[in-house]
Amino acid sequence: MRESRYNVWVRRPDAAYVFNSRSGAMLRIPAEHHKAYHAFMAGDTGAPCPPSLLANLIAGLMIVRDDADELQSLAKRYHASRNTTRNFALTVVTSLGCNFSCPYCFEEKHPSLLDGDVEAHILKVLDAQLPHIDSFHVTWFGGEPLVGKKSLLRLSDAFIRRCDEAGVHYDASIVTNGYLLDEATCRELATRRVTSVQVGIDGPPAVHNQMRPLSNGRGSFHTILTNLRMAVDQLNVTVRVNIDGGNASRVEELFQLLAKEGFGGKLTVYPGQIVGVQQNVRAPSASYRGGCFSKAEFAHEERRFLDLAAQYGLAKPRLPSPTGAPCTAVRVNELVVGSRGELYKCWDSVGDQNEVIGDIRDHASPNGRLAKWLSYDPFQNEECRGCIALPVCMGGCAHHAFDKLLHENRCGTFRHTFQEQVSRFVDFAEQERLSGLMSIAALSRTVETAEAPELPTEPFRATV
């Protein structure tokens, strides 16, 4: 037996913790057992290492067989996830028009709305999928998707009816600027099985209104805040705060305001990295000069951001979960449908005619651009193959990987700050455990993967 290459250790005076990024499990090992474990792994077969400890380490993939090929197991997971046809997902752009004029937006906007012909072809595609799938997920996207709310509601009703009749699970999410998310709209979304909402707020009022103004130049902050007061009672709301060198130092002012409004424990915030994407030269991002962070810089800003957010009850320390193929762009049975019926593979491609892979009216006949997405393979990259973050990243953002200027931004932040992230999570876990709010066992998790024989059949226990 040997230790997994994907272990991250954190040591405290009374215990050691080990997180395995391949299984997503964490184990707390009392100090005396940790010493015995190291003696055992060093070859001292007489060391009194508790059998239950070894069993849990094996169950959590923290120790593996000497001949275990962990990379091969991850590759198997990746390709099984990429190629599954049991799940179907669409990102639907109801409108590429927008009521905002954000200077860093990666989309070239035009005032198009999804029309009846495109809606009908979307339903034809779903009807062909229904006999073969277990679940169907939709992400409503834009532009601003609520500009095209009529199409959103019509399609939602049709999706629900068809999926219920076929015995297929259906749910949806929405990415919105929040300005049109009034009380009536919240109710309409909730009844259409929209289970999560992402809203963008980029700082306190003065900062946000500069970075996310209405298309007429006026501020949007206070309308969004009013809408959030109602939204949190009906929907699972996440606030994305897009940051760069211009506003990162102002995020605590936003947290103070949200906490004062009573949002602590009712919504969560997380940072988004602003990237100067230049593939579409007509998009605002191509000329944005806001002091964008590199991924390594952003990783450290993220830690500061989340530490501050936790102080105001707007975030909790968490660790990334193991994944398969990480996004729509590289999964076989997922598509992005533009507001004119054009098809893409990546959210970041929306509005860029050079990235169109086909049309919903003839979706079974994509052009040659599809091949680059479905051939993206992080296991062909030596840097990815040797990275401790591979199980939770799986190559990250293919869109950035294809761009020589943005190649480093393909990665998630765990690559850069994995030790800090696990340490912070351990400190939070210990505080919760000692206060009686959470047992250590509740902190662990396992994942379903293509390597089922190696995983425990019951929830992994995180204490011995």
Short mmCIF file of C-alpha atoms in Angstrom, two decimals:
data_model
loop_
_atom_site.label_atom_id
_atom_site.label_comp_id
_atom_site.label_asym_id
_atom_site.label_seq_id
_atom_site.Cartn_x
_atom_site.Cartn_y
_atom_site.Cartn_z
CA MET A 1 0.00 0.00 0.00
CA ARG A 2 1.10 3.59 -0.60
CA GLU A 3 -0.25 7.08 -0.10
CA SER A 4 -2.32 8.69 -2.81
CA ARG A 5 -0.67 11.42 -4.83
CA TYR A 6 -3.82 13.51 -4.24
CA ASN A 7 -3.57 13.80 -0.43
CA VAL A 8 -3.35 17.18 1.28
CA TRP A 9 -2.29 16.99 4.93
CA VAL A 10 -2.97 19.52 7.69
CA ARG A 11 -1.50 18.99 11.14
CA ARG A 12 -2.84 20.37 14.38
CA PRO A 13 -1.57 19.70 17.94
CA ASP A 14 -4.17 17.05 18.77
CA ALA A 15 -4.85 15.60 15.33
CA ALA A 16 -3.88 15.38 11.69
CA TYR A 17 -6.32 15.84 8.82
CA VAL A 18 -6.02 14.46 5.33
CA PHE A 19 -8.12 15.56 2.38
CA ASN A 20 -8.08 13.54 -0.83
CA SER A 21 -9.00 15.49 -3.93
CA ARG A 22 -9.79 12.33 -5.88
CA SER A 23 -12.49 11.10 -3.49
CA GLY A 24 -13.46 14.44 -1.92
CA ALA A 25 -13.23 12.81 1.52
CA MET A 26 -11.55 14.17 4.63
CA LEU A 27 -10.32 12.17 7.63
CA ARG A 28 -9.46 13.36 11.12
CA ILE A 29 -6.74 11.24 12.73
CA PRO A 30 -5.97 11.65 16.47
CA ALA A 31 -2.30 12.46 17.06
CA GLU A 32 -1.40 9.09 18.59
CA HIS A 33 -2.99 7.20 15.69
CA HIS A 34 -1.26 9.46 13.18
CA LYS A 35 2.13 8.54 14.65
CA ALA A 36 1.27 4.84 14.49
CA TYR A 37 0.08 5.25 10.90
CA HIS A 38 3.37 6.76 9.78
CA ALA A 39 5.32 3.98 11.45
CA PHE A 40 3.15 1.40 9.70
CA MET A 41 3.55 3.06 6.29
CA ALA A 42 7.32 3.18 6.86
CA GLY A 43 7.32 -0.59 7.11
CA ASP A 44 7.03 -1.18 10.85
CA THR A 45 4.50 -4.03 10.74
CA GLY A 46 4.52 -4.21 14.51
CA ALA A 47 3.22 -0.66 14.90
CA PRO A 48 -0.21 -0.63 16.58
CA CYS A 49 -2.07 1.07 13.73
CA PRO A 50 -5.84 0.70 14.29
CA PRO A 51 -7.46 -1.44 11.57
CA SER A 52 -10.41 0.98 11.47
CA LEU A 53 -8.03 3.79 10.56
CA LEU A 54 -6.55 1.83 7.68
CA ALA A 55 -10.04 0.84 6.52
CA ASN A 56 -11.14 4.47 6.44
CA LEU A 57 -7.97 5.58 4.66
CA ILE A 58 -8.58 2.93 2.01
CA ALA A 59 -12.27 3.86 1.73
CA GLY A 60 -11.36 7.51 1.22
CA LEU A 61 -8.69 6.64 -1.38
CA MET A 62 -6.01 8.20 0.85
CA ILE A 63 -3.99 4.99 0.57
CA VAL A 64 -4.06 2.84 -2.53
CA ARG A 65 -2.54 -0.36 -3.85
CA ASP A 66 1.10 -0.15 -4.91
CA ASP A 67 0.09 -0.90 -8.49
CA ALA A 68 -2.89 1.49 -8.54
CA ASP A 69 -2.89 3.84 -11.54
CA GLU A 70 -4.67 6.90 -10.18
CA LEU A 71 -4.31 8.83 -13.42
CA GLN A 72 -5.96 6.02 -15.33
CA SER A 73 -8.84 6.00 -12.85
CA LEU A 74 -9.31 9.74 -13.28
CA ALA A 75 -9.16 9.45 -17.07
CA LYS A 76 -11.83 6.75 -16.89
CA ARG A 77 -14.00 9.05 -14.79
CA TYR A 78 -13.46 11.96 -17.16
CA HIS A 79 -14.36 10.09 -20.33
CA ALA A 80 -17.33 8.29 -18.75
CA SER A 81 -18.71 11.66 -17.62
CA ARG A 82 -17.98 13.31 -20.96
CA ASN A 83 -19.67 10.59 -23.01
CA THR A 84 -22.72 9.77 -20.91
CA THR A 85 -26.02 10.13 -22.71
CA ARG A 86 -28.22 9.43 -19.69
CA ASN A 87 -28.25 13.12 -18.79
CA PHE A 88 -29.15 15.97 -21.14
CA ALA A 89 -28.54 19.67 -20.57
CA LEU A 90 -29.17 22.87 -22.49
CA THR A 91 -28.10 26.43 -21.87
CA VAL A 92 -30.79 28.56 -23.49
CA VAL A 93 -30.12 32.19 -24.41
CA THR A 94 -33.60 33.69 -24.37
CA SER A 95 -32.25 37.08 -25.46
CA LEU A 96 -28.85 38.38 -26.45
CA GLY A 97 -30.18 41.84 -25.71
CA CYS A 98 -29.40 43.26 -22.27
CA ASN A 99 -30.58 46.12 -20.11
CA PHE A 100 -27.03 46.54 -18.74
CA SER A 101 -23.82 47.88 -20.29
CA CYS A 102 -21.00 46.19 -18.37
CA PRO A 103 -17.57 47.28 -19.65
CA TYR A 104 -16.01 43.83 -19.19
CA CYS A 105 -18.78 41.75 -20.84
CA PHE A 106 -17.45 39.03 -23.19
CA GLU A 107 -20.54 39.10 -25.43
CA GLU A 108 -21.27 41.15 -28.51
CA LYS A 109 -24.89 42.08 -27.83
CA HIS A 110 -27.76 42.40 -30.27
CA PRO A 111 -31.48 42.82 -29.40
CA SER A 112 -32.55 39.33 -30.45
CA LEU A 113 -35.30 37.36 -28.75
CA LEU A 114 -35.94 33.64 -28.95
CA ASP A 115 -38.84 33.19 -31.37
CA GLY A 116 -41.49 30.53 -31.79
CA ASP A 117 -39.59 28.68 -34.50
CA VAL A 118 -36.50 28.25 -32.32
CA GLU A 119 -38.67 27.23 -29.36
CA ALA A 120 -40.35 24.55 -31.48
CA HIS A 121 -37.03 23.10 -32.58
CA ILE A 122 -35.72 23.07 -29.01
CA LEU A 123 -38.76 20.99 -28.05
CA LYS A 124 -38.12 18.63 -30.98
CA VAL A 125 -34.60 18.07 -29.73
CA LEU A 126 -35.89 17.35 -26.22
CA ASP A 127 -38.57 14.97 -27.53
CA ALA A 128 -35.87 12.95 -29.28
CA GLN A 129 -33.87 12.75 -26.05
CA LEU A 130 -36.65 11.85 -23.61
CA PRO A 131 -36.79 8.07 -24.26
CA HIS A 132 -33.08 7.77 -23.50
CA ILE A 133 -32.36 10.08 -20.54
CA ASP A 134 -32.85 10.14 -16.78
CA SER A 135 -32.53 13.88 -16.24
CA PHE A 136 -32.78 17.18 -18.09
CA HIS A 137 -31.28 20.43 -16.80
CA VAL A 138 -31.64 23.89 -18.30
CA THR A 139 -29.60 27.00 -17.58
CA TRP A 140 -31.36 30.21 -18.62
CA PHE A 141 -28.74 32.60 -19.95
CA GLY A 142 -28.28 35.84 -21.88
CA GLY A 143 -27.66 38.70 -22.60
CA GLU A 144 -30.16 39.06 -19.86
CA PRO A 145 -32.46 36.02 -19.84
CA LEU A 146 -35.33 37.88 -18.17
CA VAL A 147 -35.53 40.23 -21.16
CA GLY A 148 -36.84 37.11 -22.88
CA LYS A 149 -39.01 36.00 -19.96
CA LYS A 150 -42.02 35.10 -22.11
CA SER A 151 -40.00 32.45 -23.94
CA LEU A 152 -38.50 31.28 -20.66
CA LEU A 153 -41.93 30.69 -19.14
CA ARG A 154 -43.41 29.06 -22.25
CA LEU A 155 -40.50 26.68 -22.65
CA SER A 156 -40.39 25.92 -18.92
CA ASP A 157 -44.03 24.83 -18.95
CA ALA A 158 -43.42 22.65 -22.00
CA PHE A 159 -40.26 21.13 -20.49
CA ILE A 160 -42.01 20.29 -17.24
CA ARG A 161 -45.00 18.73 -18.95
CA ARG A 162 -42.88 16.59 -21.26
CA CYS A 163 -40.43 15.48 -18.58
CA ASP A 164 -43.17 14.60 -16.09
CA GLU A 165 -44.97 12.52 -18.69
CA ALA A 166 -41.74 10.70 -19.55
CA GLY A 167 -40.64 10.19 -15.93
CA VAL A 168 -37.52 12.32 -16.46
CA HIS A 169 -36.22 14.58 -13.69
CA TYR A 170 -36.22 18.26 -14.65
CA ASP A 171 -34.74 21.31 -12.96
CA ALA A 172 -33.28 24.64 -14.02
CA SER A 173 -31.03 27.50 -12.97
CA ILE A 174 -30.68 31.07 -14.17
CA VAL A 175 -27.81 33.55 -14.54
CA THR A 176 -29.29 37.05 -14.28
CA ASN A 177 -28.20 40.58 -13.49
CA GLY A 178 -31.12 40.71 -11.02
CA TYR A 179 -32.64 43.98 -12.20
CA LEU A 180 -35.84 42.35 -13.49
CA LEU A 181 -36.03 39.78 -10.68
CA ASP A 182 -39.10 41.32 -9.03
CA GLU A 183 -41.50 39.51 -6.70
CA ALA A 184 -43.80 38.23 -9.44
CA THR A 185 -40.86 36.94 -11.46
CA CYS A 186 -39.46 35.13 -8.43
CA ARG A 187 -42.77 33.32 -8.00
CA GLU A 188 -42.89 32.45 -11.70
CA LEU A 189 -39.36 31.04 -11.63
CA ALA A 190 -39.95 29.04 -8.46
CA THR A 191 -43.05 27.37 -9.92
CA ARG A 192 -41.03 26.53 -13.05
CA ARG A 193 -38.52 24.53 -10.99
CA VAL A 194 -35.72 27.05 -11.15
CA THR A 195 -33.72 25.83 -8.19
CA SER A 196 -30.82 28.30 -8.19
CA VAL A 197 -30.26 31.92 -9.20
CA GLN A 198 -26.95 33.67 -9.78
CA VAL A 199 -27.06 37.47 -9.49
CA GLY A 200 -24.16 39.81 -10.16
CA ILE A 201 -23.23 42.60 -7.73
CA ASP A 202 -19.73 44.04 -8.08
CA GLY A 203 -19.35 46.05 -4.90
CA PRO A 204 -21.01 48.77 -2.85
CA PRO A 205 -23.40 51.09 -4.74
CA ALA A 206 -20.87 53.52 -6.22
CA VAL A 207 -18.58 50.72 -7.41
CA HIS A 208 -21.34 48.45 -8.69
CA ASN A 209 -23.10 51.23 -10.56
CA GLN A 210 -19.88 52.01 -12.42
CA MET A 211 -19.12 48.39 -13.28
CA ARG A 212 -22.69 47.21 -13.95
CA PRO A 213 -24.71 50.25 -15.11
CA LEU A 214 -27.98 50.13 -16.96
CA SER A 215 -27.71 50.58 -20.72
CA ASN A 216 -28.80 54.21 -20.24
CA GLY A 217 -25.92 54.77 -17.81
CA ARG A 218 -28.02 54.90 -14.64
CA GLY A 219 -27.29 52.88 -11.54
CA SER A 220 -28.76 49.44 -10.90
CA PHE A 221 -27.67 48.59 -7.35
CA HIS A 222 -30.68 49.56 -5.27
CA THR A 223 -33.23 47.90 -7.56
CA ILE A 224 -31.24 44.66 -7.39
CA LEU A 225 -31.04 44.90 -3.60
CA THR A 226 -34.80 45.39 -3.37
CA ASN A 227 -35.36 42.36 -5.57
CA LEU A 228 -33.01 40.21 -3.52
CA ARG A 229 -35.05 40.87 -0.36
CA MET A 230 -37.92 38.98 -2.00
CA ALA A 231 -35.86 36.48 -3.98
CA VAL A 232 -34.14 34.89 -0.98
CA ASP A 233 -37.51 33.78 0.41
CA GLN A 234 -38.36 31.82 -2.74
CA LEU A 235 -35.11 30.88 -4.48
CA ASN A 236 -31.61 29.67 -3.70
CA VAL A 237 -29.62 32.83 -4.43
CA THR A 238 -25.89 33.17 -5.03
CA VAL A 239 -24.28 36.56 -5.58
CA ARG A 240 -21.29 36.61 -7.89
CA VAL A 241 -18.95 39.53 -7.29
CA ASN A 242 -16.72 40.00 -10.33
CA ILE A 243 -13.39 41.40 -9.16
CA ASP A 244 -10.19 42.84 -10.55
CA GLY A 245 -7.62 45.32 -9.31
CA GLY A 246 -10.16 48.14 -9.46
CA ASN A 247 -12.75 46.85 -6.99
CA ALA A 248 -11.24 43.96 -4.99
CA SER A 249 -10.39 46.26 -2.07
CA ARG A 250 -14.04 47.42 -1.78
CA VAL A 251 -15.79 44.08 -1.32
CA GLU A 252 -15.99 44.34 2.47
CA GLU A 253 -18.18 47.43 2.09
CA LEU A 254 -20.60 45.30 0.09
CA PHE A 255 -20.55 42.56 2.74
CA GLN A 256 -21.29 45.08 5.47
CA LEU A 257 -24.26 46.38 3.53
CA LEU A 258 -25.62 42.90 2.78
CA ALA A 259 -25.23 41.86 6.41
CA LYS A 260 -26.98 45.02 7.58
CA GLU A 261 -29.87 44.17 5.25
CA GLY A 262 -30.20 40.77 6.94
CA PHE A 263 -28.85 38.58 4.12
CA GLY A 264 -26.44 36.69 6.36
CA GLY A 265 -27.34 33.00 6.16
CA LYS A 266 -29.90 33.70 3.41
CA LEU A 267 -27.59 33.93 0.40
CA THR A 268 -23.98 33.20 -0.39
CA VAL A 269 -21.39 35.29 -2.20
CA TYR A 270 -18.42 34.19 -4.24
CA PRO A 271 -15.81 36.00 -6.36
CA GLY A 272 -15.67 35.84 -10.14
CA GLN A 273 -12.48 36.54 -12.05
CA ILE A 274 -12.74 39.26 -14.67
CA VAL A 275 -10.79 38.18 -17.74
CA GLY A 276 -9.98 40.34 -20.75
CA VAL A 277 -11.22 37.85 -23.36
CA GLN A 278 -10.27 39.13 -26.80
CA GLN A 279 -11.42 36.46 -29.26
CA ASN A 280 -14.50 38.50 -30.18
CA VAL A 281 -13.00 41.91 -30.92
CA ARG A 282 -16.45 43.53 -30.95
CA ALA A 283 -17.22 42.51 -27.36
CA PRO A 284 -16.53 44.99 -24.52
CA SER A 285 -14.03 42.62 -22.87
CA ALA A 286 -11.67 42.97 -25.85
CA SER A 287 -10.92 46.56 -24.86
CA TYR A 288 -11.38 46.27 -21.08
CA ARG A 289 -8.49 47.71 -19.11
CA GLY A 290 -9.51 47.20 -15.51
CA GLY A 291 -6.38 45.57 -14.10
CA CYS A 292 -7.34 41.90 -14.45
CA PHE A 293 -5.71 39.42 -12.08
CA SER A 294 -3.73 36.43 -13.23
CA LYS A 295 -5.15 33.13 -11.98
CA ALA A 296 -2.48 32.88 -9.29
CA GLU A 297 -3.25 36.42 -8.12
CA PHE A 298 -6.97 35.74 -8.21
CA ALA A 299 -6.52 32.58 -6.14
CA HIS A 300 -5.10 34.63 -3.27
CA GLU A 301 -7.73 37.35 -3.69
CA GLU A 302 -10.35 34.59 -3.49
CA ARG A 303 -9.03 33.46 -0.09
CA ARG A 304 -9.20 37.02 1.25
CA PHE A 305 -12.67 37.50 -0.24
CA LEU A 306 -14.09 34.31 1.29
CA ASP A 307 -12.49 34.93 4.69
CA LEU A 308 -14.17 38.35 4.82
CA ALA A 309 -17.48 36.98 3.56
CA ALA A 310 -17.46 34.32 6.29
CA GLN A 311 -17.14 37.01 8.94
CA TYR A 312 -20.45 38.48 7.75
CA GLY A 313 -22.30 35.17 7.44
CA LEU A 314 -22.24 35.29 3.64
CA ALA A 315 -20.00 32.27 2.99
CA LYS A 316 -18.65 29.18 4.68
CA PRO A 317 -15.32 27.49 4.04
CA ARG A 318 -15.75 24.70 1.55
CA LEU A 319 -13.58 22.41 -0.50
CA PRO A 320 -13.93 21.65 -4.19
CA SER A 321 -15.68 18.43 -5.10
CA PRO A 322 -14.25 15.81 -7.45
CA THR A 323 -15.66 16.08 -10.94
CA GLY A 324 -15.75 14.35 -14.28
CA ALA A 325 -15.89 16.38 -17.47
CA PRO A 326 -16.24 19.81 -15.84
CA CYS A 327 -18.61 21.77 -18.08
CA THR A 328 -20.99 21.92 -21.02
CA ALA A 329 -18.16 22.74 -23.42
CA VAL A 330 -16.63 19.27 -23.21
CA ARG A 331 -19.68 17.07 -22.54
CA VAL A 332 -21.18 15.21 -25.48
CA ASN A 333 -24.84 15.58 -24.56
CA GLU A 334 -24.94 19.30 -23.75
CA LEU A 335 -25.44 22.35 -25.96
CA VAL A 336 -25.77 26.13 -25.76
CA VAL A 337 -28.69 27.46 -27.85
CA GLY A 338 -28.38 31.07 -28.96
CA SER A 339 -31.32 33.43 -29.23
CA ARG A 340 -31.41 33.03 -33.02
CA GLY A 341 -31.10 29.25 -32.84
CA GLU A 342 -27.35 29.16 -33.39
CA LEU A 343 -25.47 26.54 -31.36
CA TYR A 344 -22.34 26.84 -29.26
CA LYS A 345 -20.47 24.56 -26.89
CA CYS A 346 -19.27 27.17 -24.38
CA TRP A 347 -20.99 29.97 -22.47
CA ASP A 348 -18.02 32.23 -23.23
CA SER A 349 -18.64 31.78 -26.95
CA VAL A 350 -22.17 33.22 -26.93
CA GLY A 351 -22.50 36.04 -29.44
CA ASP A 352 -19.26 35.18 -31.26
CA GLN A 353 -20.10 34.04 -34.79
CA ASN A 354 -16.65 32.52 -35.14
CA GLU A 355 -17.56 29.98 -32.44
CA VAL A 356 -20.94 28.82 -33.78
CA ILE A 357 -20.96 25.02 -34.21
CA GLY A 358 -24.36 24.65 -35.90
CA ASP A 359 -28.06 25.50 -35.74
CA ILE A 360 -30.89 24.07 -33.64
CA ARG A 361 -32.92 23.54 -36.81
CA ASP A 362 -30.33 21.01 -37.96
CA HIS A 363 -28.63 20.19 -34.68
CA ALA A 364 -27.55 16.71 -35.79
CA SER A 365 -25.24 18.23 -38.43
CA PRO A 366 -22.71 20.37 -36.56
CA ASN A 367 -19.75 21.92 -38.33
CA GLY A 368 -16.09 21.12 -37.76
CA ARG A 369 -15.76 23.49 -34.80
CA LEU A 370 -17.40 20.91 -32.53
CA ALA A 371 -14.40 18.61 -32.81
CA LYS A 372 -12.02 20.88 -30.90
CA TRP A 373 -14.30 20.87 -27.85
CA LEU A 374 -14.92 17.13 -27.78
CA SER A 375 -11.25 16.34 -28.34
CA TYR A 376 -10.03 18.49 -25.43
CA ASP A 377 -8.24 16.08 -23.10
CA PRO A 378 -6.36 17.30 -20.00
CA PHE A 379 -4.69 13.89 -19.71
CA GLN A 380 -2.61 14.77 -22.77
CA ASN A 381 -1.14 17.76 -20.91
CA GLU A 382 1.87 16.96 -18.71
CA GLU A 383 1.20 19.89 -16.40
CA CYS A 384 -2.35 18.68 -15.76
CA ARG A 385 -1.22 15.08 -15.32
CA GLY A 386 1.13 16.12 -12.53
CA CYS A 387 -1.23 18.53 -10.74
CA ILE A 388 -2.79 17.77 -7.36
CA ALA A 389 -5.90 19.71 -8.45
CA LEU A 390 -6.62 17.50 -11.47
CA PRO A 391 -9.46 15.49 -9.79
CA VAL A 392 -11.41 18.67 -8.95
CA CYS A 393 -10.47 20.61 -12.09
CA MET A 394 -10.15 18.05 -14.90
CA GLY A 395 -8.45 20.53 -17.16
CA GLY A 396 -10.58 23.46 -16.12
CA CYS A 397 -11.79 25.92 -18.73
CA ALA A 398 -11.28 24.57 -22.25
CA HIS A 399 -12.17 27.99 -23.69
CA HIS A 400 -9.14 29.52 -21.97
CA ALA A 401 -6.97 26.50 -22.69
CA PHE A 402 -7.38 27.12 -26.42
CA ASP A 403 -6.20 30.75 -26.05
CA LYS A 404 -2.43 31.15 -25.75
CA LEU A 405 -2.87 34.46 -23.94
CA LEU A 406 -5.30 33.01 -21.38
CA HIS A 407 -3.92 29.48 -21.10
CA GLU A 408 -2.96 29.85 -17.41
CA ASN A 409 -6.50 30.97 -16.59
CA ARG A 410 -7.87 27.55 -17.51
CA CYS A 411 -7.11 26.28 -14.01
CA GLY A 412 -9.21 26.46 -10.88
CA THR A 413 -7.81 28.16 -7.81
CA PHE A 414 -7.18 24.90 -5.90
CA ARG A 415 -3.99 24.46 -7.94
CA HIS A 416 -2.54 27.62 -6.41
CA THR A 417 -3.91 27.61 -2.85
CA PHE A 418 -4.79 23.98 -2.04
CA GLN A 419 -2.89 23.98 1.26
CA GLU A 420 -4.54 27.21 2.38
CA GLN A 421 -8.01 26.03 1.37
CA VAL A 422 -7.73 22.74 3.26
CA SER A 423 -6.23 24.46 6.33
CA ARG A 424 -9.04 26.98 6.49
CA PHE A 425 -11.63 24.27 6.11
CA VAL A 426 -10.04 22.29 8.94
CA ASP A 427 -10.10 25.31 11.25
CA PHE A 428 -13.77 25.90 10.45
CA ALA A 429 -14.56 22.23 10.95
CA GLU A 430 -12.88 22.15 14.35
CA GLN A 431 -14.75 25.25 15.50
CA GLU A 432 -18.05 23.72 14.45
CA ARG A 433 -17.20 20.38 16.03
CA LEU A 434 -16.10 21.86 19.34
CA SER A 435 -19.14 24.11 19.52
CA GLY A 436 -21.39 21.10 18.96
CA LEU A 437 -22.84 22.50 15.75
CA MET A 438 -21.40 19.81 13.52
CA SER A 439 -19.86 16.41 13.89
CA ILE A 440 -16.67 15.70 12.02
CA ALA A 441 -18.49 12.85 10.28
CA ALA A 442 -20.83 15.40 8.73
CA LEU A 443 -17.89 17.07 7.02
CA SER A 444 -16.99 14.12 4.84
CA ARG A 445 -18.36 13.14 1.49
CA THR A 446 -17.91 10.60 -1.25
CA VAL A 447 -18.67 10.81 -4.93
CA GLU A 448 -20.10 8.51 -7.53
CA THR A 449 -17.50 7.87 -10.19
CA ALA A 450 -16.56 5.34 -12.80
CA GLU A 451 -14.35 3.63 -10.20
CA ALA A 452 -17.16 2.34 -7.99
CA PRO A 453 -15.37 -0.83 -6.78
CA GLU A 454 -12.82 1.29 -4.91
CA LEU A 455 -15.38 3.52 -3.19
CA PRO A 456 -17.26 2.73 0.02
CA THR A 457 -20.86 1.59 -0.30
CA GLU A 458 -21.89 3.64 2.75
CA PRO A 459 -21.15 7.28 3.57
CA PHE A 460 -17.50 7.68 4.47
CA ARG A 461 -16.94 8.29 8.20
CA ALA A 462 -14.50 11.04 8.91
CA THR A 463 -13.41 9.99 12.37
CA VAL A 464 -12.04 6.82 13.93
#
